[in-house]
Amino acid sequence: VIGVLSSIVIQFTLQDLHTWIGLFLWPLFRVASFFAVAPIFGESAVPVPVKVGCSVVIRLAFTPMIGPIPPIPPYSFAALGTIAEQVLIGLALGLTTKLVFAAVQVAGEFTGLQMGLSFASFFDPFSGVNPSVMVRLMNAFAICLFVSVNGPLPVVSGLVGTFDLI
């Protein structure tokens, strides 16, 4: 038994290590930057460990769906370019999603202005601004509607789909 166990040697090269790091780390930058600015998770009320935890869980969930990733040494200039590329793609996706909620907030501001409720405002510690009552009401309604129609599922599947497209 000892002879059999001593003949089993696990060998891996630096190339294998770069592949494993890239397989986990490069897509994680895209997902984490998406969750940093996404409409619901990007709020300042959500703690950073929750955002990082959700990013890691989502990243691990769609590991089988990602195609081959070229091994890039993590200490090279190519790695910096890859990190910048992944972060920019994640930010673009998150800001595009947030744009829909910004349109709802602008509609709430116009509605509050027309109704004469533009002076009725609260201090919002999450965004640091003073939105009117209608902005808060329409934003809460939009978030509830987004979650109730299962909106996060197509958004996350779109995020996963970017790995095939880009």
mmCIF file with all atom_site columns, C-alpha atoms in Angstrom:
data_model
loop_
_atom_site.group_PDB
_atom_site.id
_atom_site.type_symbol
_atom_site.label_atom_id
_atom_site.label_alt_id
_atom_site.label_comp_id
_atom_site.label_asym_id
_atom_site.label_entity_id
_atom_site.label_seq_id
_atom_site.pdbx_PDB_ins_code
_atom_site.Cartn_x
_atom_site.Cartn_y
_atom_site.Cartn_z
_atom_site.occupancy
_atom_site.B_iso_or_equiv
_atom_site.pdbx_formal_charge
_atom_site.auth_seq_id
_atom_site.auth_comp_id
_atom_site.auth_asym_id
_atom_site.auth_atom_id
_atom_site.pdbx_PDB_model_num
ATOM 1   C CA . VAL A 1 1   ? 0.000   0.000  0.000   1.00 0.00 ? 1   VAL A CA 1
ATOM 2   C CA . ILE A 1 2   ? 2.824   2.386  0.817   1.00 0.00 ? 2   ILE A CA 1
ATOM 3   C CA . GLY A 1 3   ? 4.469   1.654  -2.526  1.00 0.00 ? 3   GLY A CA 1
ATOM 4   C CA . VAL A 1 4   ? 1.269   2.539  -4.385  1.00 0.00 ? 4   VAL A CA 1
ATOM 5   C CA . LEU A 1 5   ? 0.790   5.758  -2.427  1.00 0.00 ? 5   LEU A CA 1
ATOM 6   C CA . SER A 1 6   ? 4.386   6.829  -2.878  1.00 0.00 ? 6   SER A CA 1
ATOM 7   C CA . SER A 1 7   ? 4.105   6.407  -6.644  1.00 0.00 ? 7   SER A CA 1
ATOM 8   C CA . ILE A 1 8   ? 1.171   8.850  -6.812  1.00 0.00 ? 8   ILE A CA 1
ATOM 9   C CA . VAL A 1 9   ? 2.720   12.267 -7.254  1.00 0.00 ? 9   VAL A CA 1
ATOM 10  C CA . ILE A 1 10  ? 0.694   15.316 -8.020  1.00 0.00 ? 10  ILE A CA 1
ATOM 11  C CA . GLN A 1 11  ? 2.577   17.648 -10.284 1.00 0.00 ? 11  GLN A CA 1
ATOM 12  C CA . PHE A 1 12  ? 1.505   20.974 -11.625 1.00 0.00 ? 12  PHE A CA 1
ATOM 13  C CA . THR A 1 13  ? 3.386   23.690 -13.342 1.00 0.00 ? 13  THR A CA 1
ATOM 14  C CA . LEU A 1 14  ? 3.321   27.440 -13.090 1.00 0.00 ? 14  LEU A CA 1
ATOM 15  C CA . GLN A 1 15  ? 1.233   27.458 -16.273 1.00 0.00 ? 15  GLN A CA 1
ATOM 16  C CA . ASP A 1 16  ? -1.410  25.358 -14.463 1.00 0.00 ? 16  ASP A CA 1
ATOM 17  C CA . LEU A 1 17  ? -1.414  27.786 -11.554 1.00 0.00 ? 17  LEU A CA 1
ATOM 18  C CA . HIS A 1 18  ? -1.886  30.747 -13.917 1.00 0.00 ? 18  HIS A CA 1
ATOM 19  C CA . THR A 1 19  ? -4.782  28.904 -15.556 1.00 0.00 ? 19  THR A CA 1
ATOM 20  C CA . TRP A 1 20  ? -6.482  28.245 -12.217 1.00 0.00 ? 20  TRP A CA 1
ATOM 21  C CA . ILE A 1 21  ? -6.005  31.811 -11.018 1.00 0.00 ? 21  ILE A CA 1
ATOM 22  C CA . GLY A 1 22  ? -7.313  33.198 -14.301 1.00 0.00 ? 22  GLY A CA 1
ATOM 23  C CA . LEU A 1 23  ? -10.258 30.826 -14.348 1.00 0.00 ? 23  LEU A CA 1
ATOM 24  C CA . PHE A 1 24  ? -11.476 32.173 -11.020 1.00 0.00 ? 24  PHE A CA 1
ATOM 25  C CA . LEU A 1 25  ? -10.090 35.681 -10.766 1.00 0.00 ? 25  LEU A CA 1
ATOM 26  C CA . TRP A 1 26  ? -10.619 37.340 -14.154 1.00 0.00 ? 26  TRP A CA 1
ATOM 27  C CA . PRO A 1 27  ? -14.389 36.672 -14.318 1.00 0.00 ? 27  PRO A CA 1
ATOM 28  C CA . LEU A 1 28  ? -14.690 37.611 -10.637 1.00 0.00 ? 28  LEU A CA 1
ATOM 29  C CA . PHE A 1 29  ? -13.523 41.143 -11.464 1.00 0.00 ? 29  PHE A CA 1
ATOM 30  C CA . ARG A 1 30  ? -16.364 41.508 -13.967 1.00 0.00 ? 30  ARG A CA 1
ATOM 31  C CA . VAL A 1 31  ? -19.002 40.160 -11.582 1.00 0.00 ? 31  VAL A CA 1
ATOM 32  C CA . ALA A 1 32  ? -17.753 42.179 -8.598  1.00 0.00 ? 32  ALA A CA 1
ATOM 33  C CA . SER A 1 33  ? -17.683 45.428 -10.560 1.00 0.00 ? 33  SER A CA 1
ATOM 34  C CA . PHE A 1 34  ? -21.214 44.686 -11.783 1.00 0.00 ? 34  PHE A CA 1
ATOM 35  C CA . PHE A 1 35  ? -22.437 44.172 -8.216  1.00 0.00 ? 35  PHE A CA 1
ATOM 36  C CA . ALA A 1 36  ? -20.669 47.353 -7.107  1.00 0.00 ? 36  ALA A CA 1
ATOM 37  C CA . VAL A 1 37  ? -22.984 49.515 -9.239  1.00 0.00 ? 37  VAL A CA 1
ATOM 38  C CA . ALA A 1 38  ? -26.040 47.301 -9.852  1.00 0.00 ? 38  ALA A CA 1
ATOM 39  C CA . PRO A 1 39  ? -29.364 48.904 -8.875  1.00 0.00 ? 39  PRO A CA 1
ATOM 40  C CA . ILE A 1 40  ? -30.212 46.899 -5.774  1.00 0.00 ? 40  ILE A CA 1
ATOM 41  C CA . PHE A 1 41  ? -26.818 45.641 -4.621  1.00 0.00 ? 41  PHE A CA 1
ATOM 42  C CA . GLY A 1 42  ? -24.934 48.795 -5.558  1.00 0.00 ? 42  GLY A CA 1
ATOM 43  C CA . GLU A 1 43  ? -26.624 50.894 -2.900  1.00 0.00 ? 43  GLU A CA 1
ATOM 44  C CA . SER A 1 44  ? -24.426 52.102 -0.060  1.00 0.00 ? 44  SER A CA 1
ATOM 45  C CA . ALA A 1 45  ? -26.770 50.448 2.451   1.00 0.00 ? 45  ALA A CA 1
ATOM 46  C CA . VAL A 1 46  ? -25.584 47.018 1.299   1.00 0.00 ? 46  VAL A CA 1
ATOM 47  C CA . PRO A 1 47  ? -22.365 46.152 3.135   1.00 0.00 ? 47  PRO A CA 1
ATOM 48  C CA . VAL A 1 48  ? -19.256 45.418 1.099   1.00 0.00 ? 48  VAL A CA 1
ATOM 49  C CA . PRO A 1 49  ? -18.906 41.840 2.452   1.00 0.00 ? 49  PRO A CA 1
ATOM 50  C CA . VAL A 1 50  ? -22.408 41.079 1.151   1.00 0.00 ? 50  VAL A CA 1
ATOM 51  C CA . LYS A 1 51  ? -21.482 42.430 -2.283  1.00 0.00 ? 51  LYS A CA 1
ATOM 52  C CA . VAL A 1 52  ? -18.262 40.401 -2.351  1.00 0.00 ? 52  VAL A CA 1
ATOM 53  C CA . GLY A 1 53  ? -20.051 37.282 -1.103  1.00 0.00 ? 53  GLY A CA 1
ATOM 54  C CA . CYS A 1 54  ? -22.749 37.579 -3.760  1.00 0.00 ? 54  CYS A CA 1
ATOM 55  C CA . SER A 1 55  ? -20.078 38.115 -6.401  1.00 0.00 ? 55  SER A CA 1
ATOM 56  C CA . VAL A 1 56  ? -18.183 34.995 -5.364  1.00 0.00 ? 56  VAL A CA 1
ATOM 57  C CA . VAL A 1 57  ? -21.363 32.878 -5.183  1.00 0.00 ? 57  VAL A CA 1
ATOM 58  C CA . ILE A 1 58  ? -22.545 34.041 -8.621  1.00 0.00 ? 58  ILE A CA 1
ATOM 59  C CA . ARG A 1 59  ? -19.051 33.516 -10.016 1.00 0.00 ? 59  ARG A CA 1
ATOM 60  C CA . LEU A 1 60  ? -18.891 29.964 -8.656  1.00 0.00 ? 60  LEU A CA 1
ATOM 61  C CA . ALA A 1 61  ? -22.427 29.213 -9.867  1.00 0.00 ? 61  ALA A CA 1
ATOM 62  C CA . PHE A 1 62  ? -21.667 29.866 -13.517 1.00 0.00 ? 62  PHE A CA 1
ATOM 63  C CA . THR A 1 63  ? -18.187 28.324 -13.610 1.00 0.00 ? 63  THR A CA 1
ATOM 64  C CA . PRO A 1 64  ? -19.265 25.518 -15.990 1.00 0.00 ? 64  PRO A CA 1
ATOM 65  C CA . MET A 1 65  ? -20.780 28.016 -18.435 1.00 0.00 ? 65  MET A CA 1
ATOM 66  C CA . ILE A 1 66  ? -17.546 29.888 -19.116 1.00 0.00 ? 66  ILE A CA 1
ATOM 67  C CA . GLY A 1 67  ? -15.399 28.762 -21.990 1.00 0.00 ? 67  GLY A CA 1
ATOM 68  C CA . PRO A 1 68  ? -11.639 28.389 -21.905 1.00 0.00 ? 68  PRO A CA 1
ATOM 69  C CA . ILE A 1 69  ? -9.730  31.319 -20.488 1.00 0.00 ? 69  ILE A CA 1
ATOM 70  C CA . PRO A 1 70  ? -6.165  31.895 -21.689 1.00 0.00 ? 70  PRO A CA 1
ATOM 71  C CA . PRO A 1 71  ? -3.540  31.589 -18.957 1.00 0.00 ? 71  PRO A CA 1
ATOM 72  C CA . ILE A 1 72  ? -2.234  35.058 -18.150 1.00 0.00 ? 72  ILE A CA 1
ATOM 73  C CA . PRO A 1 73  ? 0.473   35.500 -15.509 1.00 0.00 ? 73  PRO A CA 1
ATOM 74  C CA . PRO A 1 74  ? -1.089  37.561 -12.680 1.00 0.00 ? 74  PRO A CA 1
ATOM 75  C CA . TYR A 1 75  ? 2.019   39.708 -12.310 1.00 0.00 ? 75  TYR A CA 1
ATOM 76  C CA . SER A 1 76  ? 2.233   40.908 -15.925 1.00 0.00 ? 76  SER A CA 1
ATOM 77  C CA . PHE A 1 77  ? 1.016   43.936 -17.842 1.00 0.00 ? 77  PHE A CA 1
ATOM 78  C CA . ALA A 1 78  ? -1.398  41.679 -19.705 1.00 0.00 ? 78  ALA A CA 1
ATOM 79  C CA . ALA A 1 79  ? -3.040  40.934 -16.348 1.00 0.00 ? 79  ALA A CA 1
ATOM 80  C CA . LEU A 1 80  ? -3.536  44.654 -15.707 1.00 0.00 ? 80  LEU A CA 1
ATOM 81  C CA . GLY A 1 81  ? -5.144  45.016 -19.120 1.00 0.00 ? 81  GLY A CA 1
ATOM 82  C CA . THR A 1 82  ? -7.390  42.019 -18.444 1.00 0.00 ? 82  THR A CA 1
ATOM 83  C CA . ILE A 1 83  ? -8.420  43.422 -15.068 1.00 0.00 ? 83  ILE A CA 1
ATOM 84  C CA . ALA A 1 84  ? -9.220  46.801 -16.617 1.00 0.00 ? 84  ALA A CA 1
ATOM 85  C CA . GLU A 1 85  ? -11.203 45.129 -19.398 1.00 0.00 ? 85  GLU A CA 1
ATOM 86  C CA . GLN A 1 86  ? -13.232 42.998 -16.981 1.00 0.00 ? 86  GLN A CA 1
ATOM 87  C CA . VAL A 1 87  ? -13.940 45.913 -14.643 1.00 0.00 ? 87  VAL A CA 1
ATOM 88  C CA . LEU A 1 88  ? -15.052 48.167 -17.514 1.00 0.00 ? 88  LEU A CA 1
ATOM 89  C CA . ILE A 1 89  ? -17.400 45.496 -18.888 1.00 0.00 ? 89  ILE A CA 1
ATOM 90  C CA . GLY A 1 90  ? -18.915 44.909 -15.437 1.00 0.00 ? 90  GLY A CA 1
ATOM 91  C CA . LEU A 1 91  ? -19.320 48.631 -14.787 1.00 0.00 ? 91  LEU A CA 1
ATOM 92  C CA . ALA A 1 92  ? -20.933 49.167 -18.187 1.00 0.00 ? 92  ALA A CA 1
ATOM 93  C CA . LEU A 1 93  ? -23.458 46.400 -17.540 1.00 0.00 ? 93  LEU A CA 1
ATOM 94  C CA . GLY A 1 94  ? -24.237 47.652 -14.036 1.00 0.00 ? 94  GLY A CA 1
ATOM 95  C CA . LEU A 1 95  ? -24.605 51.262 -15.126 1.00 0.00 ? 95  LEU A CA 1
ATOM 96  C CA . THR A 1 96  ? -26.852 50.244 -18.017 1.00 0.00 ? 96  THR A CA 1
ATOM 97  C CA . THR A 1 97  ? -29.124 48.461 -15.576 1.00 0.00 ? 97  THR A CA 1
ATOM 98  C CA . LYS A 1 98  ? -28.994 51.419 -13.202 1.00 0.00 ? 98  LYS A CA 1
ATOM 99  C CA . LEU A 1 99  ? -29.995 53.725 -16.060 1.00 0.00 ? 99  LEU A CA 1
ATOM 100 C CA . VAL A 1 100 ? -33.493 52.223 -16.054 1.00 0.00 ? 100 VAL A CA 1
ATOM 101 C CA . PHE A 1 101 ? -33.919 53.037 -12.379 1.00 0.00 ? 101 PHE A CA 1
ATOM 102 C CA . ALA A 1 102 ? -32.569 56.548 -12.949 1.00 0.00 ? 102 ALA A CA 1
ATOM 103 C CA . ALA A 1 103 ? -35.278 57.076 -15.570 1.00 0.00 ? 103 ALA A CA 1
ATOM 104 C CA . VAL A 1 104 ? -37.880 56.065 -12.992 1.00 0.00 ? 104 VAL A CA 1
ATOM 105 C CA . GLN A 1 105 ? -36.383 58.541 -10.517 1.00 0.00 ? 105 GLN A CA 1
ATOM 106 C CA . VAL A 1 106 ? -36.503 61.351 -13.086 1.00 0.00 ? 106 VAL A CA 1
ATOM 107 C CA . ALA A 1 107 ? -40.141 60.466 -13.799 1.00 0.00 ? 107 ALA A CA 1
ATOM 108 C CA . GLY A 1 108 ? -40.812 60.639 -10.058 1.00 0.00 ? 108 GLY A CA 1
ATOM 109 C CA . GLU A 1 109 ? -39.173 64.037 -9.875  1.00 0.00 ? 109 GLU A CA 1
ATOM 110 C CA . PHE A 1 110 ? -41.304 65.383 -12.729 1.00 0.00 ? 110 PHE A CA 1
ATOM 111 C CA . THR A 1 111 ? -44.448 63.884 -11.203 1.00 0.00 ? 111 THR A CA 1
ATOM 112 C CA . GLY A 1 112 ? -43.657 65.394 -7.810  1.00 0.00 ? 112 GLY A CA 1
ATOM 113 C CA . LEU A 1 113 ? -42.999 68.741 -9.432  1.00 0.00 ? 113 LEU A CA 1
ATOM 114 C CA . GLN A 1 114 ? -46.352 68.666 -11.258 1.00 0.00 ? 114 GLN A CA 1
ATOM 115 C CA . MET A 1 115 ? -48.198 67.608 -8.099  1.00 0.00 ? 115 MET A CA 1
ATOM 116 C CA . GLY A 1 116 ? -46.586 70.304 -5.962  1.00 0.00 ? 116 GLY A CA 1
ATOM 117 C CA . LEU A 1 117 ? -44.727 67.788 -3.815  1.00 0.00 ? 117 LEU A CA 1
ATOM 118 C CA . SER A 1 118 ? -41.239 68.840 -4.827  1.00 0.00 ? 118 SER A CA 1
ATOM 119 C CA . PHE A 1 119 ? -40.713 70.600 -1.497  1.00 0.00 ? 119 PHE A CA 1
ATOM 120 C CA . ALA A 1 120 ? -41.649 67.527 0.492   1.00 0.00 ? 120 ALA A CA 1
ATOM 121 C CA . SER A 1 121 ? -38.331 65.733 0.652   1.00 0.00 ? 121 SER A CA 1
ATOM 122 C CA . PHE A 1 122 ? -36.411 63.524 3.017   1.00 0.00 ? 122 PHE A CA 1
ATOM 123 C CA . PHE A 1 123 ? -32.709 63.076 3.513   1.00 0.00 ? 123 PHE A CA 1
ATOM 124 C CA . ASP A 1 124 ? -31.711 59.768 1.972   1.00 0.00 ? 124 ASP A CA 1
ATOM 125 C CA . PRO A 1 125 ? -28.616 58.457 3.779   1.00 0.00 ? 125 PRO A CA 1
ATOM 126 C CA . PHE A 1 126 ? -28.079 55.789 1.099   1.00 0.00 ? 126 PHE A CA 1
ATOM 127 C CA . SER A 1 127 ? -27.540 58.195 -1.776  1.00 0.00 ? 127 SER A CA 1
ATOM 128 C CA . GLY A 1 128 ? -26.711 61.364 0.178   1.00 0.00 ? 128 GLY A CA 1
ATOM 129 C CA . VAL A 1 129 ? -29.324 63.471 -1.631  1.00 0.00 ? 129 VAL A CA 1
ATOM 130 C CA . ASN A 1 130 ? -32.753 64.830 -0.765  1.00 0.00 ? 130 ASN A CA 1
ATOM 131 C CA . PRO A 1 131 ? -35.203 63.076 -3.082  1.00 0.00 ? 131 PRO A CA 1
ATOM 132 C CA . SER A 1 132 ? -38.815 64.123 -3.076  1.00 0.00 ? 132 SER A CA 1
ATOM 133 C CA . VAL A 1 133 ? -41.581 61.907 -1.806  1.00 0.00 ? 133 VAL A CA 1
ATOM 134 C CA . MET A 1 134 ? -42.620 60.868 -5.304  1.00 0.00 ? 134 MET A CA 1
ATOM 135 C CA . VAL A 1 135 ? -39.062 59.894 -6.242  1.00 0.00 ? 135 VAL A CA 1
ATOM 136 C CA . ARG A 1 136 ? -38.818 57.620 -3.217  1.00 0.00 ? 136 ARG A CA 1
ATOM 137 C CA . LEU A 1 137 ? -42.264 56.171 -3.842  1.00 0.00 ? 137 LEU A CA 1
ATOM 138 C CA . MET A 1 138 ? -41.637 55.469 -7.526  1.00 0.00 ? 138 MET A CA 1
ATOM 139 C CA . ASN A 1 139 ? -38.159 54.084 -6.824  1.00 0.00 ? 139 ASN A CA 1
ATOM 140 C CA . ALA A 1 140 ? -39.545 51.695 -4.208  1.00 0.00 ? 140 ALA A CA 1
ATOM 141 C CA . PHE A 1 141 ? -42.301 50.704 -6.620  1.00 0.00 ? 141 PHE A CA 1
ATOM 142 C CA . ALA A 1 142 ? -39.770 50.102 -9.410  1.00 0.00 ? 142 ALA A CA 1
ATOM 143 C CA . ILE A 1 143 ? -37.594 47.932 -7.167  1.00 0.00 ? 143 ILE A CA 1
ATOM 144 C CA . CYS A 1 144 ? -40.597 45.905 -6.012  1.00 0.00 ? 144 CYS A CA 1
ATOM 145 C CA . LEU A 1 145 ? -41.783 45.500 -9.592  1.00 0.00 ? 145 LEU A CA 1
ATOM 146 C CA . PHE A 1 146 ? -38.291 44.530 -10.748 1.00 0.00 ? 146 PHE A CA 1
ATOM 147 C CA . VAL A 1 147 ? -38.007 41.822 -8.108  1.00 0.00 ? 147 VAL A CA 1
ATOM 148 C CA . SER A 1 148 ? -41.590 40.588 -8.513  1.00 0.00 ? 148 SER A CA 1
ATOM 149 C CA . VAL A 1 149 ? -41.269 40.029 -12.270 1.00 0.00 ? 149 VAL A CA 1
ATOM 150 C CA . ASN A 1 150 ? -38.037 38.109 -11.605 1.00 0.00 ? 150 ASN A CA 1
ATOM 151 C CA . GLY A 1 151 ? -35.895 40.853 -13.112 1.00 0.00 ? 151 GLY A CA 1
ATOM 152 C CA . PRO A 1 152 ? -32.592 39.867 -11.469 1.00 0.00 ? 152 PRO A CA 1
ATOM 153 C CA . LEU A 1 153 ? -32.575 36.524 -13.308 1.00 0.00 ? 153 LEU A CA 1
ATOM 154 C CA . PRO A 1 154 ? -32.333 37.968 -16.850 1.00 0.00 ? 154 PRO A CA 1
ATOM 155 C CA . VAL A 1 155 ? -29.853 40.570 -15.640 1.00 0.00 ? 155 VAL A CA 1
ATOM 156 C CA . VAL A 1 156 ? -27.535 37.934 -14.159 1.00 0.00 ? 156 VAL A CA 1
ATOM 157 C CA . SER A 1 157 ? -28.012 35.631 -17.168 1.00 0.00 ? 157 SER A CA 1
ATOM 158 C CA . GLY A 1 158 ? -27.100 38.600 -19.379 1.00 0.00 ? 158 GLY A CA 1
ATOM 159 C CA . LEU A 1 159 ? -23.981 39.068 -17.285 1.00 0.00 ? 159 LEU A CA 1
ATOM 160 C CA . VAL A 1 160 ? -23.108 35.409 -17.782 1.00 0.00 ? 160 VAL A CA 1
ATOM 161 C CA . GLY A 1 161 ? -23.877 35.726 -21.502 1.00 0.00 ? 161 GLY A CA 1
ATOM 162 C CA . THR A 1 162 ? -21.237 38.408 -21.875 1.00 0.00 ? 162 THR A CA 1
ATOM 163 C CA . PHE A 1 163 ? -18.558 35.791 -21.335 1.00 0.00 ? 163 PHE A CA 1
ATOM 164 C CA . ASP A 1 164 ? -19.634 34.119 -24.571 1.00 0.00 ? 164 ASP A CA 1
ATOM 165 C CA . LEU A 1 165 ? -19.928 37.370 -26.505 1.00 0.00 ? 165 LEU A CA 1
ATOM 166 C CA . ILE A 1 166 ? -16.845 39.210 -25.270 1.00 0.00 ? 166 ILE A CA 1
#
